[in-house]
Amino acid sequence: MSHTDYTRNILNIKDRNIYFSENCLEVKKIKGIMTKVFYGVLTYIPTHCDKCGCLNEGHDDIIKWGFKRNCIVKLPKLSGYNTILKLTKQRYYCKHCNDTFIATTSLIDKYKSISRNSELQIKLDLMDKISEKDISKRNNVSHNKVNRIMDEISIKTVLPGTLPTIMNFDEFKATKDTLGKMAFLITNNETGQVFDILESRKYNYLDKYFRRYGKNQRDKVKFIITDMYKPYLKLSKALFKNAEIVIDRFHIVGQAYTALNITRVKLCVKSNPNYNKLKHYWKLILKNENDLNDKKKTYSKHFKKYLTEQEIVTYLINTNPTLKATYNTYQGIINSIRDKDINKFLNIIYKKQDNLSPHMIKALRTYRDFEKYIINSFKYNYNNGVIEGTNNLIKCIKRIAFGYRSFNHFKTRILLIKGIIKIKNVIA
Ligand SMILES: [Zn+2]
């Protein structure tokens, strides 16, 4: 193997016009960092003039005209070392236009100082759950450079073709530069894949977005699974006339869960003699009563005696009539959902009850407003479970990035890590 073959192989350079000699490697400090510096020469016989386009058939057309020396190309790290290539590029002179031009290589795009290999490495790194700061460090480029690569990806990203026939709607807290506070997530229920991420969940924005898909396509949508947010309902009715709207089961539970929890929290005031107990046993109060242990007694330092979970809960809810009524309603709701018993659910939300906390009264009113679509969630087995993984991922990306300022970058990153945007694994 020649030095050239050997070095090209190590550096993963496919361009056969780059040559290396015996002493092509030097290890030295650059800006205080030990760096592997490779020296190479780029030369070939050009097929035509880069300036005027005339064909090169011999010495009467184009001749070699010295070199442009030490053009720096950033390469991916080698064994943890920053690695650069100082490339000496052949210059040519064209006798037809009396102009000169410089040899080009597939290793690097024109006007860039970072090799395609490095760029690819950065793109691949962007698919991992690591911060952009770490990616820039890992690849020996500035944070700005990583941002520019993200810009390029996000501009080139054209999402999606046909609307899924079963869609999940959900939202998450957006970035600072977006139109609305909440961003909007559309998931294909059948594949579990993200369909699109929009920077607002506001009615007019979504209306405009979905209208880009023709009526024909929108009419094919069969199910929309969503939470109890009125604009989604209005939108679904206006644009998807054949779609059944299904309220996500987790959101139905969520309303009652939050109502009971706030009711408990309001009782957690220092003047309440049961303050510590109400505060400590919050999980037990929210647990399904059928899952409470009624056999095993454990020592409670708050009660100063041995008790079962059930005894603790029974004691706590009997300390306050509002808590008791709200607790019973909550248990009724979650068990009617667990048992898929729609009649039980409807009985609870329409029954006149004393002592309910205002939060539970409000939750029941919301249930009544969405009754028709809640019934669908008892009827059909669709829920937003498919979204959960994506939501966790979104939180995770936000955390590692310490908050995104640009929505487009945030979106690009989600799509990259989810594997929706695919980076073609091509090496220059
Ligand atoms: Zn020319």
Short mmCIF file of C-alpha atoms and ligand atoms in Angstrom, two decimals:
data_model
loop_
_atom_site.label_atom_id
_atom_site.label_comp_id
_atom_site.label_asym_id
_atom_site.label_seq_id
_atom_site.Cartn_x
_atom_site.Cartn_y
_atom_site.Cartn_z
CA MET A 1 0.00 0.00 0.00
CA SER A 2 1.36 3.40 -0.88
CA HIS A 3 1.46 6.28 1.60
CA THR A 4 -1.36 7.87 -0.30
CA ASP A 5 -3.59 4.79 -0.18
CA TYR A 6 -2.77 4.23 3.45
CA THR A 7 -3.48 7.80 4.54
CA ARG A 8 -6.62 8.10 2.44
CA ASN A 9 -7.85 4.94 4.09
CA ILE A 10 -7.18 6.21 7.62
CA LEU A 11 -8.82 9.55 6.90
CA ASN A 12 -11.69 7.97 4.97
CA ILE A 13 -11.03 10.11 1.91
CA LYS A 14 -12.53 8.77 -1.29
CA ASP A 15 -11.20 11.45 -3.64
CA ARG A 16 -8.41 9.79 -5.66
CA ASN A 17 -6.91 13.16 -6.64
CA ILE A 18 -5.54 13.81 -3.15
CA TYR A 19 -1.98 12.59 -2.60
CA PHE A 20 0.09 12.06 0.53
CA SER A 21 3.85 11.72 0.91
CA GLU A 22 5.94 9.91 3.51
CA ASN A 23 6.13 12.84 5.94
CA CYS A 24 2.53 13.88 5.67
CA LEU A 25 1.74 13.79 9.38
CA GLU A 26 2.73 16.22 12.09
CA VAL A 27 1.40 16.32 15.66
CA LYS A 28 1.45 19.80 17.13
CA LYS A 29 -0.35 22.19 19.41
CA ILE A 30 -2.90 24.46 17.75
CA LYS A 31 -4.49 27.00 20.07
CA GLY A 32 -3.12 24.92 22.95
CA ILE A 33 -4.70 21.66 21.76
CA MET A 34 -2.66 18.71 20.47
CA THR A 35 -3.73 18.28 16.88
CA LYS A 36 -2.92 15.79 14.15
CA VAL A 37 -2.08 17.76 11.03
CA PHE A 38 -1.99 15.95 7.70
CA TYR A 39 -0.44 17.53 4.61
CA GLY A 40 -1.85 16.56 1.23
CA VAL A 41 -1.78 17.68 -2.37
CA LEU A 42 -4.80 17.96 -4.61
CA THR A 43 -4.06 17.76 -8.32
CA TYR A 44 -5.52 16.30 -11.50
CA ILE A 45 -5.95 17.07 -15.17
CA PRO A 46 -9.12 19.14 -15.43
CA THR A 47 -11.64 18.17 -18.10
CA HIS A 48 -12.64 21.80 -18.67
CA CYS A 49 -12.08 25.36 -17.49
CA ASP A 50 -14.08 26.22 -14.36
CA LYS A 51 -14.38 29.84 -15.49
CA CYS A 52 -15.32 29.71 -19.18
CA GLY A 53 -16.20 26.03 -19.58
CA CYS A 54 -13.98 25.34 -22.60
CA LEU A 55 -12.82 21.73 -22.87
CA ASN A 56 -9.24 20.86 -21.99
CA GLU A 57 -7.68 18.92 -24.84
CA GLY A 58 -4.04 19.73 -24.23
CA HIS A 59 -1.43 22.37 -23.44
CA ASP A 60 -3.04 24.84 -25.80
CA ASP A 61 -6.10 24.96 -23.52
CA ILE A 62 -5.23 24.67 -19.82
CA ILE A 63 -1.87 24.47 -18.01
CA LYS A 64 -0.84 23.99 -14.37
CA TRP A 65 -0.16 27.34 -12.70
CA GLY A 66 1.33 26.84 -9.24
CA PHE A 67 -0.57 26.05 -6.05
CA LYS A 68 -2.84 27.46 -3.42
CA ARG A 69 -1.17 26.25 -0.24
CA ASN A 70 -2.36 25.12 3.19
CA CYS A 71 -6.10 25.25 2.71
CA ILE A 72 -7.42 23.97 6.02
CA VAL A 73 -10.02 21.20 6.03
CA LYS A 74 -11.46 20.03 9.32
CA LEU A 75 -11.74 16.26 9.57
CA PRO A 76 -13.50 14.05 12.13
CA LYS A 77 -11.38 13.32 15.19
CA LEU A 78 -8.81 10.52 15.07
CA SER A 79 -8.45 8.55 18.33
CA GLY A 80 -9.76 11.55 20.18
CA TYR A 81 -7.34 14.03 18.59
CA ASN A 82 -8.49 17.08 16.71
CA THR A 83 -7.53 16.39 13.12
CA ILE A 84 -7.03 18.75 10.22
CA LEU A 85 -5.83 18.41 6.68
CA LYS A 86 -3.67 21.13 5.18
CA LEU A 87 -4.38 20.75 1.55
CA THR A 88 -2.22 22.21 -1.21
CA LYS A 89 -4.48 22.71 -4.18
CA GLN A 90 -3.33 22.89 -7.79
CA ARG A 91 -4.01 26.14 -9.59
CA TYR A 92 -4.70 26.15 -13.36
CA TYR A 93 -4.46 28.74 -16.07
CA CYS A 94 -6.87 28.78 -18.99
CA LYS A 95 -5.47 30.13 -22.22
CA HIS A 96 -8.90 30.85 -23.65
CA CYS A 97 -10.18 33.19 -20.97
CA ASN A 98 -6.80 34.09 -19.45
CA ASP A 99 -8.15 33.32 -16.03
CA THR A 100 -7.05 30.93 -13.28
CA PHE A 101 -9.01 28.47 -11.19
CA ILE A 102 -8.28 26.13 -8.29
CA ALA A 103 -8.68 22.36 -8.17
CA THR A 104 -11.82 21.15 -6.39
CA THR A 105 -12.48 18.01 -4.37
CA SER A 106 -15.44 15.93 -3.33
CA LEU A 107 -13.98 15.98 0.19
CA ILE A 108 -15.26 19.44 0.84
CA ASP A 109 -17.97 21.73 -0.46
CA LYS A 110 -16.89 24.97 -2.11
CA TYR A 111 -16.39 27.87 0.33
CA LYS A 112 -16.41 25.54 3.34
CA SER A 113 -13.59 24.64 5.68
CA ILE A 114 -15.11 21.53 7.11
CA SER A 115 -14.98 18.22 5.29
CA ARG A 116 -18.10 16.41 4.20
CA ASN A 117 -17.06 13.63 6.52
CA SER A 118 -17.03 16.01 9.47
CA GLU A 119 -20.36 17.41 8.42
CA LEU A 120 -21.80 13.94 8.19
CA GLN A 121 -20.40 13.10 11.61
CA ILE A 122 -22.10 16.19 13.05
CA LYS A 123 -25.37 15.19 11.42
CA LEU A 124 -25.09 11.70 12.85
CA ASP A 125 -24.30 13.14 16.26
CA LEU A 126 -27.41 15.30 16.01
CA MET A 127 -29.42 12.08 15.92
CA ASP A 128 -28.16 11.20 19.39
CA LYS A 129 -29.46 12.60 22.64
CA ILE A 130 -26.51 14.90 23.32
CA SER A 131 -26.36 18.68 23.50
CA GLU A 132 -25.22 20.76 20.56
CA LYS A 133 -22.47 22.18 22.71
CA ASP A 134 -21.08 18.68 23.18
CA ILE A 135 -21.41 17.99 19.47
CA SER A 136 -19.42 21.09 18.61
CA LYS A 137 -16.73 20.09 21.09
CA ARG A 138 -16.64 16.52 19.87
CA ASN A 139 -16.17 17.64 16.27
CA ASN A 140 -13.85 20.56 16.90
CA VAL A 141 -16.17 23.11 15.34
CA SER A 142 -17.96 26.16 16.72
CA HIS A 143 -21.48 26.00 18.13
CA ASN A 144 -22.41 28.33 15.30
CA LYS A 145 -21.30 25.77 12.75
CA VAL A 146 -23.55 23.14 14.33
CA ASN A 147 -26.40 25.67 14.22
CA ARG A 148 -25.80 26.31 10.54
CA ILE A 149 -25.89 22.60 9.79
CA MET A 150 -29.21 22.40 11.66
CA ASP A 151 -30.51 25.29 9.58
CA GLU A 152 -29.57 23.45 6.41
CA ILE A 153 -31.33 20.31 7.55
CA SER A 154 -34.45 22.17 8.62
CA ILE A 155 -34.68 24.05 5.31
CA LYS A 156 -34.35 20.82 3.34
CA THR A 157 -36.89 19.00 5.47
CA VAL A 158 -40.18 18.66 3.67
CA LEU A 159 -42.69 16.86 5.76
CA PRO A 160 -45.23 14.79 5.08
CA GLY A 161 -47.31 13.54 2.24
CA THR A 162 -50.70 12.08 2.97
CA LEU A 163 -52.62 12.75 6.17
CA PRO A 164 -52.90 9.71 8.44
CA THR A 165 -56.44 8.34 8.65
CA ILE A 166 -56.13 8.02 12.43
CA MET A 167 -54.48 11.05 14.02
CA ASN A 168 -53.48 11.93 17.55
CA PHE A 169 -53.37 15.58 18.55
CA ASP A 170 -51.31 16.73 21.48
CA GLU A 171 -49.38 19.78 22.61
CA PHE A 172 -46.22 20.64 24.47
CA LYS A 173 -44.58 23.79 25.79
CA ALA A 174 -42.94 25.54 22.87
CA THR A 175 -39.79 27.62 22.55
CA LYS A 176 -39.47 31.36 23.08
CA ASP A 177 -39.62 32.37 19.42
CA THR A 178 -42.90 30.67 18.53
CA LEU A 179 -46.31 32.15 17.73
CA GLY A 180 -48.05 30.45 20.60
CA LYS A 181 -47.03 29.22 24.01
CA MET A 182 -47.91 25.69 23.07
CA ALA A 183 -46.63 23.74 20.09
CA PHE A 184 -48.74 21.13 18.37
CA LEU A 185 -47.91 17.53 17.71
CA ILE A 186 -49.61 15.30 15.16
CA THR A 187 -48.95 11.58 15.39
CA ASN A 188 -49.98 8.80 13.07
CA ASN A 189 -51.84 6.46 15.42
CA GLU A 190 -51.28 3.39 13.30
CA THR A 191 -47.52 3.68 13.01
CA GLY A 192 -46.86 5.64 16.21
CA GLN A 193 -44.65 7.97 14.15
CA VAL A 194 -44.60 11.75 14.40
CA PHE A 195 -46.47 13.16 11.41
CA ASP A 196 -45.65 16.82 11.97
CA ILE A 197 -44.75 19.36 14.62
CA LEU A 198 -46.28 22.83 14.40
CA GLU A 199 -45.30 25.94 16.27
CA SER A 200 -48.80 26.85 17.40
CA ARG A 201 -51.98 25.09 18.48
CA LYS A 202 -54.13 28.15 17.81
CA TYR A 203 -57.28 27.64 15.75
CA ASN A 204 -56.46 29.89 12.82
CA TYR A 205 -52.98 28.48 12.45
CA LEU A 206 -54.17 24.89 12.47
CA ASP A 207 -57.07 25.68 10.17
CA LYS A 208 -54.69 27.12 7.59
CA TYR A 209 -52.32 24.19 8.00
CA PHE A 210 -54.90 21.46 7.52
CA ARG A 211 -56.62 23.23 4.63
CA ARG A 212 -53.45 22.73 2.58
CA TYR A 213 -54.54 19.13 2.39
CA GLY A 214 -57.42 18.84 -0.04
CA LYS A 215 -60.95 18.07 1.05
CA ASN A 216 -60.58 14.63 -0.47
CA GLN A 217 -57.75 13.76 1.85
CA ARG A 218 -59.34 15.32 4.89
CA ASP A 219 -62.53 13.36 4.27
CA LYS A 220 -60.56 10.14 4.57
CA VAL A 221 -59.59 10.85 8.17
CA LYS A 222 -61.53 8.39 10.29
CA PHE A 223 -60.48 9.11 13.87
CA ILE A 224 -58.98 12.04 15.75
CA ILE A 225 -57.80 11.36 19.27
CA THR A 226 -57.41 14.53 21.30
CA ASP A 227 -57.69 16.10 24.73
CA MET A 228 -60.55 18.30 25.91
CA TYR A 229 -59.48 21.52 24.24
CA LYS A 230 -62.39 23.26 22.52
CA PRO A 231 -60.51 24.64 19.48
CA TYR A 232 -59.43 21.08 18.50
CA LEU A 233 -63.05 20.04 18.61
CA LYS A 234 -64.21 22.96 16.51
CA LEU A 235 -61.40 22.33 14.05
CA SER A 236 -62.10 18.62 13.77
CA LYS A 237 -65.78 19.25 13.11
CA ALA A 238 -65.08 21.94 10.52
CA LEU A 239 -62.38 20.17 8.52
CA PHE A 240 -62.77 16.44 9.00
CA LYS A 241 -66.39 15.71 8.42
CA ASN A 242 -66.08 11.91 8.43
CA ALA A 243 -63.87 11.71 11.49
CA GLU A 244 -65.02 10.43 14.86
CA ILE A 245 -63.54 12.48 17.68
CA VAL A 246 -62.25 10.41 20.58
CA ILE A 247 -61.16 12.05 23.83
CA ASP A 248 -57.94 10.53 25.07
CA ARG A 249 -58.54 8.36 28.13
CA PHE A 250 -55.49 9.65 29.98
CA HIS A 251 -56.78 13.19 29.69
CA ILE A 252 -60.19 12.16 31.03
CA VAL A 253 -58.52 10.67 34.09
CA GLY A 254 -56.23 13.70 34.28
CA GLN A 255 -59.10 16.14 34.87
CA ALA A 256 -60.42 14.28 37.90
CA TYR A 257 -56.92 13.53 39.15
CA THR A 258 -55.95 17.21 39.12
CA ALA A 259 -59.27 18.21 40.72
CA LEU A 260 -58.79 15.81 43.64
CA ASN A 261 -55.16 16.74 44.06
CA ILE A 262 -55.87 20.47 44.24
CA THR A 263 -58.66 19.77 46.74
CA ARG A 264 -56.17 17.94 48.94
CA VAL A 265 -53.51 20.63 48.56
CA LYS A 266 -55.97 23.34 49.65
CA LEU A 267 -56.46 21.41 52.92
CA CYS A 268 -52.72 21.26 53.52
CA VAL A 269 -52.55 24.36 55.66
CA LYS A 270 -50.51 24.57 58.85
CA SER A 271 -53.68 25.14 60.92
CA ASN A 272 -55.04 21.76 59.85
CA PRO A 273 -54.16 19.16 62.52
CA ASN A 274 -53.84 16.56 59.76
CA TYR A 275 -51.52 18.74 57.68
CA ASN A 276 -48.55 16.34 57.77
CA LYS A 277 -50.62 13.26 57.05
CA LEU A 278 -52.43 14.85 54.11
CA LYS A 279 -49.15 16.03 52.74
CA HIS A 280 -47.27 12.76 53.20
CA TYR A 281 -49.91 10.35 51.88
CA TRP A 282 -50.83 12.18 48.68
CA LYS A 283 -50.02 9.16 46.53
CA LEU A 284 -52.35 6.90 48.46
CA ILE A 285 -55.23 9.36 48.07
CA LEU A 286 -54.79 9.37 44.30
CA LYS A 287 -54.35 5.60 44.04
CA ASN A 288 -57.22 3.48 42.77
CA GLU A 289 -59.07 2.36 45.92
CA ASN A 290 -59.20 -1.19 44.59
CA ASP A 291 -55.43 -1.31 44.58
CA LEU A 292 -55.00 -0.17 48.19
CA ASN A 293 -53.51 -2.79 50.45
CA ASP A 294 -55.94 -3.76 53.19
CA LYS A 295 -53.93 -6.57 54.75
CA LYS A 296 -50.37 -5.56 55.41
CA LYS A 297 -49.89 -3.15 58.31
CA THR A 298 -46.77 -1.01 58.33
CA TYR A 299 -45.59 1.42 60.94
CA SER A 300 -46.46 5.06 60.26
CA LYS A 301 -44.51 7.72 62.09
CA HIS A 302 -47.26 10.21 61.30
CA PHE A 303 -49.91 8.06 63.00
CA LYS A 304 -47.46 6.52 65.46
CA LYS A 305 -48.94 3.06 64.92
CA TYR A 306 -49.27 0.16 62.47
CA LEU A 307 -51.85 0.68 59.71
CA THR A 308 -52.83 -0.65 56.28
CA GLU A 309 -52.99 1.65 53.25
CA GLN A 310 -56.73 1.40 53.27
CA GLU A 311 -56.97 2.43 56.92
CA ILE A 312 -54.84 5.47 56.23
CA VAL A 313 -56.99 6.61 53.31
CA THR A 314 -60.25 5.96 55.18
CA TYR A 315 -58.98 8.07 58.05
CA LEU A 316 -57.82 10.93 55.83
CA ILE A 317 -60.91 11.32 53.66
CA ASN A 318 -63.09 11.34 56.77
CA THR A 319 -61.30 14.39 58.11
CA ASN A 320 -63.14 16.63 55.67
CA PRO A 321 -66.53 16.24 53.91
CA THR A 322 -65.39 18.05 50.74
CA LEU A 323 -62.37 15.80 50.45
CA LYS A 324 -64.55 12.74 51.00
CA ALA A 325 -67.13 13.64 48.35
CA THR A 326 -64.43 14.64 45.85
CA TYR A 327 -62.48 11.46 46.57
CA ASN A 328 -65.53 9.27 45.97
CA THR A 329 -66.30 11.02 42.69
CA TYR A 330 -62.71 10.61 41.54
CA GLN A 331 -62.73 6.90 42.38
CA GLY A 332 -66.03 6.49 40.54
CA ILE A 333 -64.60 8.18 37.44
CA ILE A 334 -61.37 6.22 37.28
CA ASN A 335 -63.09 2.91 37.93
CA SER A 336 -65.80 3.50 35.36
CA ILE A 337 -63.01 4.10 32.85
CA ARG A 338 -61.09 1.06 34.03
CA ASP A 339 -64.21 -1.10 33.73
CA LYS A 340 -65.30 0.59 30.48
CA ASP A 341 -68.66 1.25 32.12
CA ILE A 342 -70.11 4.27 30.34
CA ASN A 343 -73.41 4.22 32.29
CA LYS A 344 -71.55 4.44 35.56
CA PHE A 345 -69.50 7.34 34.17
CA LEU A 346 -72.59 9.24 32.98
CA ASN A 347 -74.36 8.66 36.30
CA ILE A 348 -71.48 10.28 38.13
CA ILE A 349 -71.19 13.34 35.94
CA TYR A 350 -74.95 14.06 36.00
CA LYS A 351 -75.68 13.16 39.62
CA LYS A 352 -76.43 16.04 41.94
CA GLN A 353 -73.88 15.81 44.74
CA ASP A 354 -73.27 17.76 47.90
CA ASN A 355 -69.91 18.88 49.21
CA LEU A 356 -67.93 18.51 45.97
CA SER A 357 -64.96 20.83 45.69
CA PRO A 358 -65.27 23.60 43.08
CA HIS A 359 -62.45 21.97 41.09
CA MET A 360 -64.33 18.70 40.79
CA ILE A 361 -67.54 20.57 39.91
CA LYS A 362 -65.62 22.23 37.09
CA ALA A 363 -64.15 18.91 35.93
CA LEU A 364 -67.62 17.35 35.78
CA ARG A 365 -68.87 20.32 33.76
CA THR A 366 -66.02 19.77 31.28
CA TYR A 367 -66.97 16.10 31.03
CA ARG A 368 -70.55 17.06 30.23
CA ASP A 369 -69.39 19.48 27.55
CA PHE A 370 -67.42 16.72 25.84
CA GLU A 371 -69.82 13.90 26.64
CA LYS A 372 -70.36 12.73 23.07
CA TYR A 373 -66.63 12.35 22.45
CA ILE A 374 -65.91 10.83 25.82
CA ILE A 375 -68.48 8.15 25.01
CA ASN A 376 -66.36 7.40 21.92
CA SER A 377 -63.37 6.69 24.10
CA PHE A 378 -65.39 4.00 25.88
CA LYS A 379 -66.46 2.67 22.48
CA TYR A 380 -63.17 2.70 20.60
CA ASN A 381 -59.85 1.51 21.79
CA TYR A 382 -57.80 4.53 20.73
CA ASN A 383 -55.72 6.68 23.06
CA ASN A 384 -52.71 8.94 23.09
CA GLY A 385 -50.43 6.23 24.44
CA VAL A 386 -48.50 6.27 21.16
CA ILE A 387 -47.56 9.89 21.83
CA GLU A 388 -46.14 9.28 25.26
CA GLY A 389 -42.72 8.15 24.00
CA THR A 390 -42.45 11.26 21.83
CA ASN A 391 -43.47 13.53 24.70
CA ASN A 392 -40.80 12.05 26.93
CA LEU A 393 -38.26 12.48 24.17
CA ILE A 394 -39.25 16.13 23.73
CA LYS A 395 -38.72 16.76 27.43
CA CYS A 396 -35.39 14.98 27.29
CA ILE A 397 -34.20 17.04 24.30
CA LYS A 398 -35.23 20.25 26.03
CA ARG A 399 -33.31 19.25 29.11
CA ILE A 400 -30.05 18.39 27.37
CA ALA A 401 -30.23 21.51 25.26
CA PHE A 402 -30.97 23.77 28.21
CA GLY A 403 -33.96 25.24 26.42
CA TYR A 404 -34.13 26.02 22.75
CA ARG A 405 -34.58 29.50 21.45
CA SER A 406 -35.26 28.46 17.89
CA PHE A 407 -38.35 26.38 17.26
CA ASN A 408 -37.00 25.15 13.93
CA HIS A 409 -33.88 23.75 15.54
CA PHE A 410 -35.93 22.15 18.26
CA LYS A 411 -38.22 20.55 15.71
CA THR A 412 -35.31 19.42 13.54
CA ARG A 413 -33.68 17.82 16.53
CA ILE A 414 -36.85 15.94 17.53
CA LEU A 415 -37.27 14.67 13.97
CA LEU A 416 -33.62 13.64 13.73
CA ILE A 417 -33.61 11.76 17.00
CA LYS A 418 -36.95 10.13 16.20
CA GLY A 419 -35.40 9.02 12.88
CA ILE A 420 -38.05 10.84 10.82
CA ILE A 421 -35.33 12.79 9.01
CA LYS A 422 -32.82 10.33 7.68
CA ILE A 423 -29.22 11.35 7.12
CA LYS A 424 -27.90 9.56 4.08
CA ASN A 425 -24.83 7.72 5.20
CA VAL A 426 -22.60 8.87 2.38
CA ILE A 427 -18.93 9.53 2.85
CA ALA A 428 -17.13 11.87 0.49
ZN ZN B 1 -11.36 29.52 -19.38
#
